[in-house]
Coordinates of C-alpha atoms and ligand atoms in Angstrom, one line a residue:
M1179 CA 0.2 0.0 -0.1
A1180 CA 1.2 3.5 -1.0
S1181 CA 2.3 5.7 2.1
I1182 CA 1.4 9.0 2.7
T1183 CA 4.5 10.2 1.6
D1184 CA 4.4 8.2 -1.7
K1185 CA 0.9 9.6 -2.2
I1186 CA 2.1 13.4 -1.3
R1187 CA 5.2 12.8 -3.8
S1188 CA 2.8 11.3 -6.5
E1189 CA 0.3 14.4 -6.3
R1190 CA 3.0 16.8 -6.3
L1191 CA 4.4 15.7 -9.6
A1192 CA 1.0 15.8 -10.9
A1193 CA 0.3 19.4 -9.7
E1194 CA 3.8 20.7 -11.0
K1195 CA 3.3 21.7 -14.4
G1196 CA 6.5 21.5 -16.7
T1197 CA 8.2 19.0 -14.1
I1198 CA 11.2 17.4 -16.4
R1199 CA 11.6 14.0 -16.8
K1200 CA 14.8 12.7 -18.8
R1201 CA 15.8 9.5 -19.8
W1202 CA 18.1 8.1 -17.0
Q1203 CA 20.4 6.0 -19.4
D1204 CA 23.9 7.7 -20.6
R1205 CA 23.5 10.7 -18.6
V1206 CA 25.3 12.5 -15.6
R1207 CA 23.0 11.8 -13.1
V1208 CA 23.0 14.6 -10.1
A1209 CA 20.6 14.4 -7.4
L1210 CA 19.9 18.4 -6.2
V1211 CA 19.1 18.2 -2.6
Y1212 CA 18.1 21.1 -0.2
P1213 CA 18.6 20.7 3.3
N1214 CA 15.0 21.5 4.0
R1215 CA 11.2 20.5 3.7
Y1216 CA 9.6 20.3 0.0
N1217 CA 7.9 23.5 0.4
V1218 CA 10.9 25.4 2.0
A1219 CA 13.1 24.4 -1.2
M1220 CA 10.2 25.2 -3.7
A1221 CA 9.5 28.8 -2.7
N1222 CA 13.7 29.3 -3.7
L1223 CA 13.8 30.5 -6.6
G1224 CA 17.6 29.7 -7.1
F1225 CA 16.8 25.8 -6.1
Q1226 CA 14.1 26.1 -9.0
T1227 CA 16.8 27.7 -11.4
V1228 CA 19.5 25.4 -10.5
Y1229 CA 17.0 22.0 -11.2
S1230 CA 16.0 23.5 -14.5
Q1231 CA 19.8 24.6 -15.7
L1232 CA 20.9 21.3 -15.0
N1233 CA 18.2 19.5 -16.9
A1234 CA 18.6 22.0 -19.6
M1235 CA 22.0 20.3 -20.5
D1236 CA 21.3 17.3 -22.7
H1237 CA 23.9 15.0 -21.0
V1238 CA 22.9 15.9 -17.4
V1239 CA 19.6 14.3 -15.6
C1240 CA 18.7 16.0 -12.4
E1241 CA 16.6 14.9 -10.0
R1242 CA 15.3 16.2 -6.4
A1243 CA 15.5 15.3 -3.1
F1244 CA 14.7 17.1 0.3
L1245 CA 14.8 16.7 4.0
P1246 CA 12.7 14.0 4.7
E1247 CA 8.8 14.6 6.2
S1248 CA 9.0 13.5 9.8
E1249 CA 6.5 10.7 9.0
E1250 CA 9.1 9.3 6.7
G1251 CA 10.6 8.1 10.0
D1252 CA 14.4 6.2 9.1
R1253 CA 13.4 5.6 5.7
P1254 CA 16.2 6.5 3.3
V1255 CA 16.7 9.8 1.3
V1256 CA 15.2 9.3 -2.0
S1257 CA 14.8 11.5 -4.9
L1258 CA 11.2 13.0 -5.6
E1259 CA 11.2 11.9 -9.4
S1260 CA 12.4 8.2 -9.7
G1261 CA 12.6 7.4 -6.0
R1262 CA 16.2 6.4 -6.5
R1263 CA 18.8 6.8 -3.5
L1264 CA 21.5 9.3 -3.5
T1265 CA 24.1 6.7 -3.5
E1266 CA 22.6 5.9 -7.2
F1267 CA 23.6 9.3 -8.7
D1268 CA 26.8 10.1 -10.1
C1269 CA 27.0 13.3 -8.3
V1270 CA 25.0 14.8 -5.1
A1271 CA 24.7 18.7 -5.1
F1272 CA 23.5 20.6 -2.3
S1273 CA 22.2 23.9 -2.5
L1274 CA 22.8 25.7 0.8
S1275 CA 21.2 29.1 1.3
F1276 CA 20.9 29.2 5.5
E1277 CA 23.7 28.7 7.7
N1278 CA 21.0 27.1 9.9
D1279 CA 20.3 24.2 7.2
Y1280 CA 24.1 23.1 7.6
P1281 CA 22.9 20.6 10.6
H1282 CA 20.6 19.4 8.0
V1283 CA 23.1 18.3 5.5
L1284 CA 24.7 16.0 8.3
T1285 CA 21.2 14.3 8.4
L1286 CA 20.5 14.0 5.1
L1287 CA 24.3 12.4 4.4
Q1288 CA 23.1 9.7 7.3
K1289 CA 20.0 9.3 5.7
A1290 CA 21.4 8.7 2.4
A1291 CA 24.1 6.0 4.1
L1292 CA 27.0 8.1 2.9
P1293 CA 29.8 8.9 5.4
P1294 CA 30.2 12.4 6.6
Q1295 CA 33.5 13.1 5.7
S1296 CA 34.8 13.3 2.4
A1297 CA 38.2 12.0 3.5
L1298 CA 36.0 9.0 4.5
R1299 CA 33.8 8.3 1.4
G1300 CA 35.9 7.3 -1.5
T1301 CA 35.6 7.4 -5.1
S1302 CA 33.1 4.8 -5.8
L1303 CA 30.5 7.0 -4.0
P1304 CA 28.7 10.2 -5.6
L1305 CA 30.7 13.3 -6.0
M1306 CA 29.6 15.4 -2.9
L1307 CA 29.3 19.2 -4.1
A1308 CA 27.4 22.1 -2.7
G1309 CA 26.7 25.9 -3.8
G1310 CA 24.3 28.7 -2.9
V1311 CA 24.9 31.8 -1.0
A1312 CA 25.5 30.9 2.5
V1313 CA 28.7 28.8 0.6
F1314 CA 29.9 31.7 -1.3
L1315 CA 30.0 33.7 1.8
N1316 CA 31.9 31.3 3.7
P1317 CA 32.2 27.7 3.2
E1318 CA 34.9 26.4 6.0
P1319 CA 32.9 24.9 8.4
L1320 CA 31.7 22.7 5.6
A1321 CA 35.4 22.0 4.3
D1322 CA 35.4 18.5 5.5
F1323 CA 32.2 17.4 4.3
F1324 CA 32.4 18.3 0.3
D1325 CA 34.8 17.0 -2.1
C1326 CA 34.0 20.5 -3.9
L1327 CA 32.3 23.8 -3.8
L1328 CA 31.0 26.3 -6.0
L1329 CA 31.7 29.9 -5.4
G1330 CA 29.3 32.2 -6.9
E1331 CA 26.4 32.7 -9.1
A1332 CA 24.9 29.3 -10.6
E1333 CA 24.5 30.7 -13.8
A1334 CA 28.0 31.3 -14.4
L1335 CA 29.2 28.0 -12.7
L1336 CA 27.0 24.8 -13.4
I1337 CA 27.9 24.6 -17.3
P1338 CA 31.6 25.1 -16.8
F1339 CA 31.8 22.4 -14.2
F1340 CA 29.4 20.0 -15.6
E1341 CA 30.6 20.4 -19.1
R1342 CA 34.1 19.0 -17.6
F1343 CA 32.9 16.7 -15.0
D1344 CA 33.1 13.2 -16.0
P1345 CA 31.8 10.2 -13.6
Q1346 CA 34.1 7.6 -15.6
R1347 CA 37.1 9.7 -15.1
D1348 CA 39.6 9.8 -12.5
R1349 CA 38.0 12.2 -9.6
Q1350 CA 41.3 13.7 -8.2
T1351 CA 42.4 14.6 -11.4
Q1352 CA 39.5 15.7 -12.7
L1353 CA 38.9 18.3 -9.5
L1354 CA 42.4 19.3 -9.8
E1355 CA 42.2 20.3 -13.5
M1356 CA 38.7 22.3 -12.5
A1357 CA 40.2 23.7 -9.7
Q1358 CA 42.8 25.3 -11.8
Q1359 CA 41.2 26.1 -14.6
V1360 CA 37.4 27.2 -13.5
P1361 CA 37.0 30.1 -11.7
G1362 CA 35.1 29.6 -8.6
V1363 CA 35.6 25.8 -8.4
Y1364 CA 36.9 25.5 -4.4
V1365 CA 38.4 22.1 -3.5
P1366 CA 38.7 22.0 0.3
A1367 CA 41.1 19.5 0.2
F1368 CA 43.5 21.1 -2.3
Y1369 CA 44.3 24.1 0.8
Q1370 CA 45.5 23.9 4.2
A1371 CA 44.5 26.2 7.0
Q1372 CA 47.3 27.0 9.5
Y1373 CA 46.7 28.4 12.9
D1374 CA 49.0 30.5 15.4
S1375 CA 48.8 29.6 19.3
D1376 CA 46.4 32.3 20.0
G1377 CA 43.6 30.4 17.7
T1378 CA 43.7 32.7 15.0
L1379 CA 44.3 31.8 11.3
S1380 CA 48.1 32.5 10.3
A1381 CA 48.0 31.0 6.8
F1382 CA 45.6 29.7 4.1
V1383 CA 48.0 27.7 1.7
P1384 CA 47.5 25.4 -1.2
V1385 CA 48.7 22.1 -1.1
Q1386 CA 48.2 21.7 -4.9
D1387 CA 49.4 23.3 -7.7
V1388 CA 45.7 25.6 -7.3
P1389 CA 45.6 29.5 -7.1
P1390 CA 45.8 31.0 -3.8
K1391 CA 42.5 32.6 -4.0
V1392 CA 39.3 31.2 -5.8
R1393 CA 37.3 33.7 -7.6
R1394 CA 33.9 34.2 -6.9
V1395 CA 32.3 34.4 -10.3
Y1396 CA 29.1 36.0 -11.2
A1397 CA 26.5 36.2 -14.5
P1398 CA 27.6 39.8 -15.6
D1399 CA 24.4 40.0 -18.0
I1400 CA 21.6 39.0 -16.5
K1401 CA 19.3 41.3 -19.4
T1402 CA 18.9 38.8 -21.9
A1403 CA 18.3 35.4 -19.6
I1404 CA 15.2 35.6 -17.2
T1405 CA 15.1 33.7 -13.7
Q1406 CA 11.5 32.6 -13.5
S1407 CA 9.8 29.6 -11.3
T1408 CA 9.8 26.5 -13.4
I1409 CA 7.3 24.7 -11.3
V1410 CA 4.5 26.6 -9.8
T1411 CA 2.8 24.4 -6.8
P1412 CA 0.5 25.4 -4.2
D1413 CA 2.4 23.4 -1.7
T1414 CA 5.1 26.6 -0.8
G1415 CA 5.0 29.5 1.3
F1416 CA 4.3 31.6 -1.7
D1417 CA 1.0 29.4 -2.5
D1418 CA 1.0 28.8 -6.4
A1419 CA 2.7 32.1 -7.2
F1420 CA 5.0 32.4 -10.5
L1421 CA 8.4 33.9 -9.0
I1422 CA 10.5 36.4 -11.4
E1423 CA 13.8 37.5 -10.6
V1424 CA 13.4 40.9 -11.2
S1425 CA 17.3 42.5 -10.3
R1426 CA 20.0 41.0 -8.7
G1427 CA 22.1 42.3 -5.7
C1428 CA 20.9 46.2 -3.9
P1429 CA 22.9 49.4 -4.3
H1430 CA 22.3 50.8 -0.9
G1431 CA 24.8 49.3 1.0
C1432 CA 23.5 48.8 3.8
R1433 CA 26.1 47.9 6.4
F1434 CA 24.7 44.6 7.7
C1435 CA 23.7 42.9 4.6
A1436 CA 25.7 40.4 2.9
A1437 CA 23.6 40.6 0.1
G1438 CA 24.3 44.1 -0.7
Y1439 CA 28.1 43.4 -1.1
I1440 CA 28.5 39.7 -2.4
Y1441 CA 26.0 40.5 -5.3
R1442 CA 27.7 43.0 -6.3
P1443 CA 27.6 45.0 -9.0
P1444 CA 23.7 45.4 -8.7
R1445 CA 21.7 44.4 -11.9
T1446 CA 18.4 44.8 -13.1
R1447 CA 15.9 43.1 -16.0
P1448 CA 14.7 45.3 -18.8
L1449 CA 11.0 45.7 -19.1
D1450 CA 10.6 43.2 -22.1
L1451 CA 11.9 40.5 -21.0
L1452 CA 10.1 40.9 -17.4
R1453 CA 6.9 41.3 -19.5
K1454 CA 7.7 38.0 -21.3
A1455 CA 8.0 36.5 -18.0
M1456 CA 4.6 37.9 -16.6
A1457 CA 3.0 36.8 -19.8
T1458 CA 4.6 33.1 -19.2
G1459 CA 3.6 33.3 -15.6
A1460 CA -0.1 34.5 -16.2
G1461 CA -0.5 31.4 -18.6
L1462 CA 0.0 29.3 -15.2
T1463 CA -1.2 31.0 -12.2
C1464 CA -2.8 34.8 -11.4
K1465 CA -0.3 35.3 -8.6
I1466 CA 3.1 37.0 -9.3
G1467 CA 5.8 37.4 -7.4
L1468 CA 8.6 39.8 -8.0
M1469 CA 11.8 38.9 -6.6
G1470 CA 15.3 40.5 -5.8
A1471 CA 16.9 42.5 -2.7
A1472 CA 15.7 45.9 -3.9
V1473 CA 12.7 45.3 -6.2
S1474 CA 11.8 48.9 -5.7
D1475 CA 14.9 50.1 -7.5
L1476 CA 13.9 48.5 -10.7
P1477 CA 13.8 51.4 -12.9
D1478 CA 10.5 50.2 -14.9
L1479 CA 8.7 48.8 -11.8
K1480 CA 5.5 51.4 -12.5
A1481 CA 5.5 49.9 -16.1
L1482 CA 5.7 46.4 -14.8
C1483 CA 2.8 46.9 -12.3
A1484 CA 0.8 48.3 -14.8
E1485 CA 1.1 45.4 -16.9
G1486 CA 0.3 43.3 -14.2
R1487 CA -3.0 45.2 -13.5
S1488 CA -4.1 45.0 -17.4
R1489 CA -3.6 41.2 -17.0
D1490 CA -5.6 41.0 -13.6
L1491 CA -2.9 39.5 -11.7
Q1492 CA -2.3 39.8 -8.0
L1493 CA 1.5 40.9 -7.4
S1494 CA 3.0 40.5 -4.5
F1495 CA 7.1 41.9 -3.8
S1496 CA 9.8 40.5 -2.2
S1497 CA 10.9 43.8 -0.9
L1498 CA 10.2 47.7 -0.8
R1499 CA 11.8 50.6 0.6
A1500 CA 9.9 52.7 2.8
D1501 CA 10.9 55.7 0.8
A1502 CA 9.8 54.4 -2.7
I1503 CA 6.1 53.6 -1.4
D1504 CA 3.9 56.0 -3.6
D1505 CA -0.2 55.4 -5.0
D1506 CA 1.1 53.3 -7.8
L1507 CA 2.9 50.8 -5.8
I1508 CA 0.1 50.8 -2.9
A1509 CA -2.3 50.2 -6.2
A1510 CA -0.2 46.9 -7.2
L1511 CA 0.1 45.9 -3.8
K1512 CA -3.6 46.1 -3.3
S1513 CA -3.9 43.9 -6.6
G1514 CA -2.5 41.5 -4.8
R1515 CA -5.2 41.5 -2.1
L1516 CA -2.2 42.3 0.3
K1517 CA -3.6 42.7 3.9
T1518 CA -0.2 43.3 5.7
A1519 CA 2.5 45.4 4.2
T1520 CA 6.3 45.3 5.4
I1521 CA 8.5 48.1 6.2
A1522 CA 12.2 47.7 7.6
P1523 CA 13.4 50.6 9.5
E1524 CA 15.9 48.3 10.9
T1525 CA 16.3 50.1 14.0
G1526 CA 14.8 53.0 15.8
S1527 CA 17.2 55.9 16.0
V1528 CA 18.9 58.3 13.3
R1529 CA 22.1 57.6 14.6
M1530 CA 22.0 54.0 14.0
R1531 CA 20.4 54.3 10.7
R1532 CA 23.5 56.2 10.1
V1533 CA 25.7 54.1 11.4
I1534 CA 23.9 50.7 9.3
N1535 CA 23.9 53.2 6.1
K1536 CA 20.4 52.4 5.8
G1537 CA 19.4 56.0 4.1
L1538 CA 15.8 56.0 5.3
E1539 CA 14.9 58.9 7.1
E1540 CA 12.0 58.8 10.0
E1541 CA 9.6 60.9 7.9
D1542 CA 9.9 58.3 5.2
I1543 CA 9.1 55.6 7.3
L1544 CA 6.1 57.3 8.9
S1545 CA 4.9 58.7 5.4
A1546 CA 5.2 54.9 4.0
A1547 CA 3.3 53.9 7.1
E1548 CA 0.2 56.4 6.6
K1549 CA 0.3 55.9 2.7
L1550 CA -0.2 51.9 3.2
V1551 CA -3.1 52.1 5.8
A1552 CA -4.9 55.1 3.8
G1553 CA -4.4 52.9 0.7
G1554 CA -6.5 50.2 1.9
I1555 CA -3.7 47.6 3.5
P1556 CA -4.8 47.4 6.8
N1557 CA -2.0 45.7 9.0
L1558 CA 1.6 46.4 9.3
K1559 CA 4.6 44.6 10.0
L1560 CA 7.9 46.3 10.8
Y1561 CA 11.4 44.7 11.0
F1562 CA 13.9 45.6 13.1
M1563 CA 17.1 44.5 14.6
V1564 CA 18.8 44.3 18.1
G1565 CA 22.5 43.8 18.6
L1566 CA 24.0 46.4 16.2
P1567 CA 27.7 47.5 16.8
T1568 CA 27.7 50.8 18.8
E1569 CA 23.9 50.4 19.9
E1570 CA 23.2 51.6 23.3
D1571 CA 20.2 51.7 25.8
E1572 CA 19.0 54.7 24.0
D1573 CA 18.7 53.2 20.8
I1574 CA 16.6 50.5 22.0
Q1575 CA 14.2 53.0 23.6
Q1576 CA 14.1 54.7 20.2
I1577 CA 12.9 51.6 18.8
I1578 CA 9.7 52.0 21.0
A1579 CA 9.5 55.6 20.5
L1580 CA 9.4 54.9 16.5
V1581 CA 6.8 52.3 16.7
K1582 CA 4.6 54.4 19.3
K1583 CA 5.4 56.9 16.2
I1584 CA 4.3 54.8 13.4
K1585 CA 0.9 54.0 15.6
H1586 CA 0.1 57.0 15.6
S1587 CA 0.3 57.8 11.7
F1588 CA -1.4 54.3 11.5
L1589 CA -4.4 55.4 13.9
S1590 CA -5.1 58.7 11.8
S1591 CA -5.1 56.7 8.7
S1592 CA -7.1 53.7 10.2
R1593 CA -9.6 55.9 11.9
A1594 CA -10.2 58.0 8.5
R1595 CA -11.1 54.3 6.6
G1596 CA -13.0 53.3 9.9
R1597 CA -10.8 50.0 10.2
M1598 CA -8.6 49.2 12.8
G1599 CA -5.6 46.9 11.6
A1600 CA -2.7 45.4 13.7
I1601 CA 1.2 46.2 13.8
T1602 CA 3.5 43.4 14.5
V1603 CA 7.1 44.2 15.7
S1604 CA 9.6 41.7 14.5
L1605 CA 12.7 41.8 16.2
N1606 CA 15.6 39.9 14.8
S1607 CA 19.0 39.5 16.4
F1608 CA 21.9 40.9 14.4
V1609 CA 24.5 38.5 13.1
P1610 CA 27.8 40.3 11.6
K1611 CA 28.4 38.5 8.4
P1612 CA 31.4 38.2 6.0
F1613 CA 32.1 40.4 3.3
T1614 CA 30.7 43.5 5.1
P1615 CA 31.5 46.2 6.9
F1616 CA 30.7 44.9 10.2
Q1617 CA 32.5 41.4 9.7
W1618 CA 35.1 42.7 12.3
C1619 CA 32.4 43.2 14.9
A1620 CA 31.9 41.0 17.9
M1621 CA 27.9 39.6 18.4
D1622 CA 26.5 40.8 21.5
E1623 CA 26.0 38.2 24.1
V1624 CA 22.7 35.9 24.0
S1625 CA 22.0 37.4 27.8
V1626 CA 22.6 40.8 26.3
L1627 CA 20.3 40.3 23.3
K1628 CA 17.3 39.0 25.6
H1629 CA 17.6 41.6 27.9
K1630 CA 17.1 44.3 24.6
I1631 CA 14.4 42.2 23.5
K1632 CA 12.7 42.1 26.8
K1633 CA 12.9 45.9 26.9
V1634 CA 11.1 46.6 23.4
K1635 CA 8.7 44.2 24.6
S1636 CA 7.7 45.3 27.5
G1637 CA 8.2 49.1 26.2
L1638 CA 5.3 47.9 23.8
G1639 CA 3.4 45.5 26.1
K1640 CA 0.7 47.9 26.8
V1641 CA 0.4 49.4 23.3
S1642 CA -3.0 48.2 21.8
N1643 CA -2.7 46.6 18.5
V1644 CA 0.9 46.3 18.7
R1645 CA 2.1 42.9 18.8
V1646 CA 6.2 41.9 19.3
H1647 CA 7.7 38.5 17.9
A1648 CA 11.1 38.0 18.5
D1649 CA 13.6 35.5 17.1
V1650 CA 15.5 33.4 19.4
P1651 CA 18.9 34.6 20.1
R1652 CA 20.3 31.2 20.9
W1653 CA 19.6 29.9 17.2
A1654 CA 21.3 33.5 16.1
Y1655 CA 24.3 32.7 18.2
I1656 CA 24.6 29.1 16.1
Q1657 CA 23.7 31.0 12.9
A1658 CA 26.9 33.5 13.8
L1659 CA 29.1 30.3 14.3
L1660 CA 28.3 28.7 11.0
A1661 CA 28.3 32.2 9.2
R1662 CA 31.8 33.0 10.6
G1663 CA 33.8 29.7 11.3
D1664 CA 36.9 28.1 9.9
R1665 CA 37.4 24.4 9.3
R1666 CA 37.7 23.9 13.2
V1667 CA 33.5 24.6 13.5
G1668 CA 33.0 21.6 10.9
Q1669 CA 34.1 19.6 14.2
L1670 CA 31.4 21.1 16.2
L1671 CA 28.8 20.6 13.4
L1672 CA 29.8 16.8 13.4
Q1673 CA 29.6 16.7 16.9
A1674 CA 26.3 18.4 17.5
H1675 CA 24.7 16.0 14.8
E1676 CA 26.2 13.0 16.7
N1677 CA 24.3 14.5 19.7
Q1678 CA 21.5 14.7 18.1
G1679 CA 21.4 18.3 17.6
N1680 CA 22.1 19.3 21.3
W1681 CA 24.2 22.3 20.9
P1682 CA 24.6 23.1 24.5
Q1683 CA 25.7 19.3 25.3
T1684 CA 28.3 19.7 22.1
F1685 CA 29.7 23.0 23.4
K1686 CA 30.4 21.7 26.9
S1687 CA 32.4 18.3 25.9
S1688 CA 34.2 20.0 22.5
A1689 CA 37.6 21.8 22.9
V1690 CA 36.6 24.3 20.3
N1691 CA 35.6 27.4 21.8
P1692 CA 32.3 28.7 20.3
H1693 CA 32.9 32.2 21.6
F1694 CA 36.1 33.1 19.8
Y1695 CA 34.2 33.0 16.2
I1696 CA 30.9 34.7 17.9
H1697 CA 32.0 37.4 20.5
R1698 CA 35.5 38.4 19.7
T1699 CA 36.2 41.7 17.7
R1700 CA 38.7 41.1 14.8
T1701 CA 41.8 43.3 14.0
R1702 CA 41.9 44.8 10.7
D1703 CA 45.2 42.6 9.9
E1704 CA 43.4 39.5 11.0
L1705 CA 43.3 37.0 8.2
L1706 CA 39.6 35.8 8.2
P1707 CA 38.6 32.4 7.3
W1708 CA 36.8 33.9 4.1
D1709 CA 39.9 35.9 2.8
F1710 CA 40.9 33.5 0.3
I1711 CA 37.6 34.0 -1.5
D1712 CA 38.3 37.2 -4.1
H1713 CA 34.7 38.8 -4.3
G1714 CA 36.4 41.6 -6.3
I1715 CA 35.8 43.8 -3.0
D1716 CA 38.5 45.5 -1.9
K1717 CA 38.9 44.9 1.9
D1718 CA 40.2 48.5 2.5
F1719 CA 36.6 49.7 1.0
L1720 CA 35.1 47.4 3.5
W1721 CA 37.1 48.5 6.4
K1722 CA 36.5 52.3 5.4
E1723 CA 33.0 51.5 5.8
Y1724 CA 33.3 50.0 9.0
E1725 CA 35.3 53.3 10.0
R1726 CA 32.5 55.4 8.6
A1727 CA 29.7 53.5 10.6
M1728 CA 31.8 53.7 14.0
Q1729 CA 31.8 57.8 13.2
G1730 CA 28.2 57.5 12.0
K1731 CA 28.5 58.8 8.7
A1732 CA 26.3 57.8 5.2
T1733 CA 27.8 56.5 2.2
K1734 CA 26.2 57.1 -1.1
P1735 CA 24.7 54.1 -3.0
C1736 CA 26.3 52.2 -5.7
P1737 CA 25.8 54.3 -8.7
M1738 CA 25.5 50.9 -10.5
D1739 CA 28.0 52.6 -13.2
P1740 CA 30.1 49.6 -13.6
G1741 CA 31.9 51.5 -16.7
K1742 CA 32.9 54.3 -14.5
C1743 CA 32.9 53.4 -11.0
S1744 CA 35.8 51.8 -8.9
V1745 CA 34.1 53.1 -5.5
C1746 CA 34.4 49.3 -3.6
G1747 CA 36.7 47.7 -6.5
V1748 CA 34.1 44.9 -8.0
C1749 CA 33.7 46.5 -11.2
E1750 CA 37.5 46.9 -11.8
Ligands
LIG3009 S1 32.3 49.4 -8.4 FE1 31.1 51.1 -8.1 S2 29.1 50.4 -9.6 FE2 30.8 49.0 -9.4 S3 29.4 47.7 -7.4 FE3 31.2 48.8 -6.6 S4 30.0 51.0 -6.3 FE4 28.9 49.7 -7.3

C-alpha cells in the first residue's frame, strides 16, 4: 500500500506543471538536494533555477531530494522524481542558502547512508558538491564534508563545471584540473589552514598547484536571460505564485546586509524581458511574485505593475523600501489582495540608521505607514534588529518610540478608513556576516540580546494593536558560529549531529570554543577564514565603511555604473 509520503509525492508531481523527466541512461546523474522541507525548497527561486539549468544540459539528468518529512521516519532519502537513493547518482549537489540548514546536511547524508567526511567516502560514492549564497559567503565550516564547493552565481558556474565533469574519469585528476581552470571551483582538500597559538588563522595555503585565492564568479549579463519559476506548486510559502527575479543585488549598501555586497554589481532586468516572463506566469497562475533584494529600485517597476494590472494579476514583492512607497505601488500591492505590508526601519534612532547606512529618514517611514493604511492595506509588519554595533540603551528606547510614532500615523489613517488593523514588530538579533563592513565586529552575548528584546517587548506591551515577535537569540548564536567559523567549526557541526542536535552538550564537551568565533572583535589585519575568496570587493573599502559606521557617517548608494565607478573594486 502506498504510504502518505508516496501519495504526497505523486500528487506533487502531478501538480508540478512542466516537471522535467529525462532518460536516466547515458547521462550524468545529479541529485539536487535542498536541506529543508519540500515547501521551503520550492519557494526558493535559486533552487528551482539550478534544477532547470541542470536539466537543460543534454548530457545531465537532475532529480530533486529534500529533508524527509517527519512521518518518513528512518526511510532512506530518495529523489522525488524516480524514488532513487542518493548513492545511485554520480553527483549529489546541495543548494545551501542558510547557515542554520547545515546541520540538516549531515542528517541527510546519514539518511542517505553516505559517510559525512569526504576523506572517508572514497570515489566509488557520488561526488559531493555544494553551492548557494551561504557557500560563497564562507564555506569553511563545511570544508570537511564536501569534495567541491562552487563559489558564485549558478548561471556562471553550472555549465563550466558539468561540461567537464565525467563520472568515468579519475575524480582527483578532474577536480585538480577544474580548480586550476574553472573560476569559482573550490576544492577544500587542495588547501590547508594553519593557526597561530592564539587560535587565529596564520595562513591559508594551497597544497596542490591551484590558485591561492578562488574567484567568486557572477553572471555579468542578466539582461538577456530570465530567472523565473519552472514549477508552480500550491505547496510552498508563496502559494501557487509564479516567481520572477527582477533584479540581483542591491545598490544601497546597508552595512549589515551581505546580499548588498556579495551580489555586486547590482543588476536589473529590462522591461521587455520581464513582460515576457509575466506573460508566461499569467498562463499558469494569477499570482506573480516579483523577487529581488531591491525590487523598488527597478527603473521600470511602474510599467511592470501596470502590465500586471492590465492582465488582472495579483502582484507581490519580496522587498520594498519605505522611501519608494507611492500610489502606484500601493495600487499594485492592493492588486495582490495584500492585507499586511512590510516596512524595515531596522533600527529606531537616526544615529543608528546612519551607522548601518540604511538611508531612510524617519519621515519616510512614517509617511510610508500612513500611505499604506490610507491606501487600504490594514496591517503593518515592521522589521527591526537588536544588537547592532555601537547600539546603546537609548537606541533600544528609540525602537519603542518609533513604533509608537508609526502607530500614531497608522491610527489617523485607520480612523479615516473606519477600520483598525494591527502592527506586528519583528525583532531579529544582528549576526555580523562575512564580506560586510561589520565582518570585524563581535556579536552581542545571548543574555544581552534577550535583555534588549525584553525591553522592547515591555515598552510596547501595553500599546494596543501592537504585537512583538522576536527570534530566538540562541539560534542567532548558532547562525553566527556557522557563518563566521573556520574549518574547526566543522568538528562542532559533526559533534552536534552525533549529539542529535544538542548544541549545549556539544559546546560543553568540545575543545572548540564557540565564543572565539562569535563574541570576538577582529583586528584589521587578521586573516579571516573567508579571505581566500576573491569577491572583487577591496578589503580596504569594507574597512573604510566600517570606520564610517563607527563615526555615524552615511555613504552614497552604489551608482550602478560599472564602466565609470571604482568605489568598491568589484567593477574594476
Ligand atoms: S565599483 Fe561602483 S558601480 Fe561597481 S559595484 Fe562597486 S560601487 Fe557599484
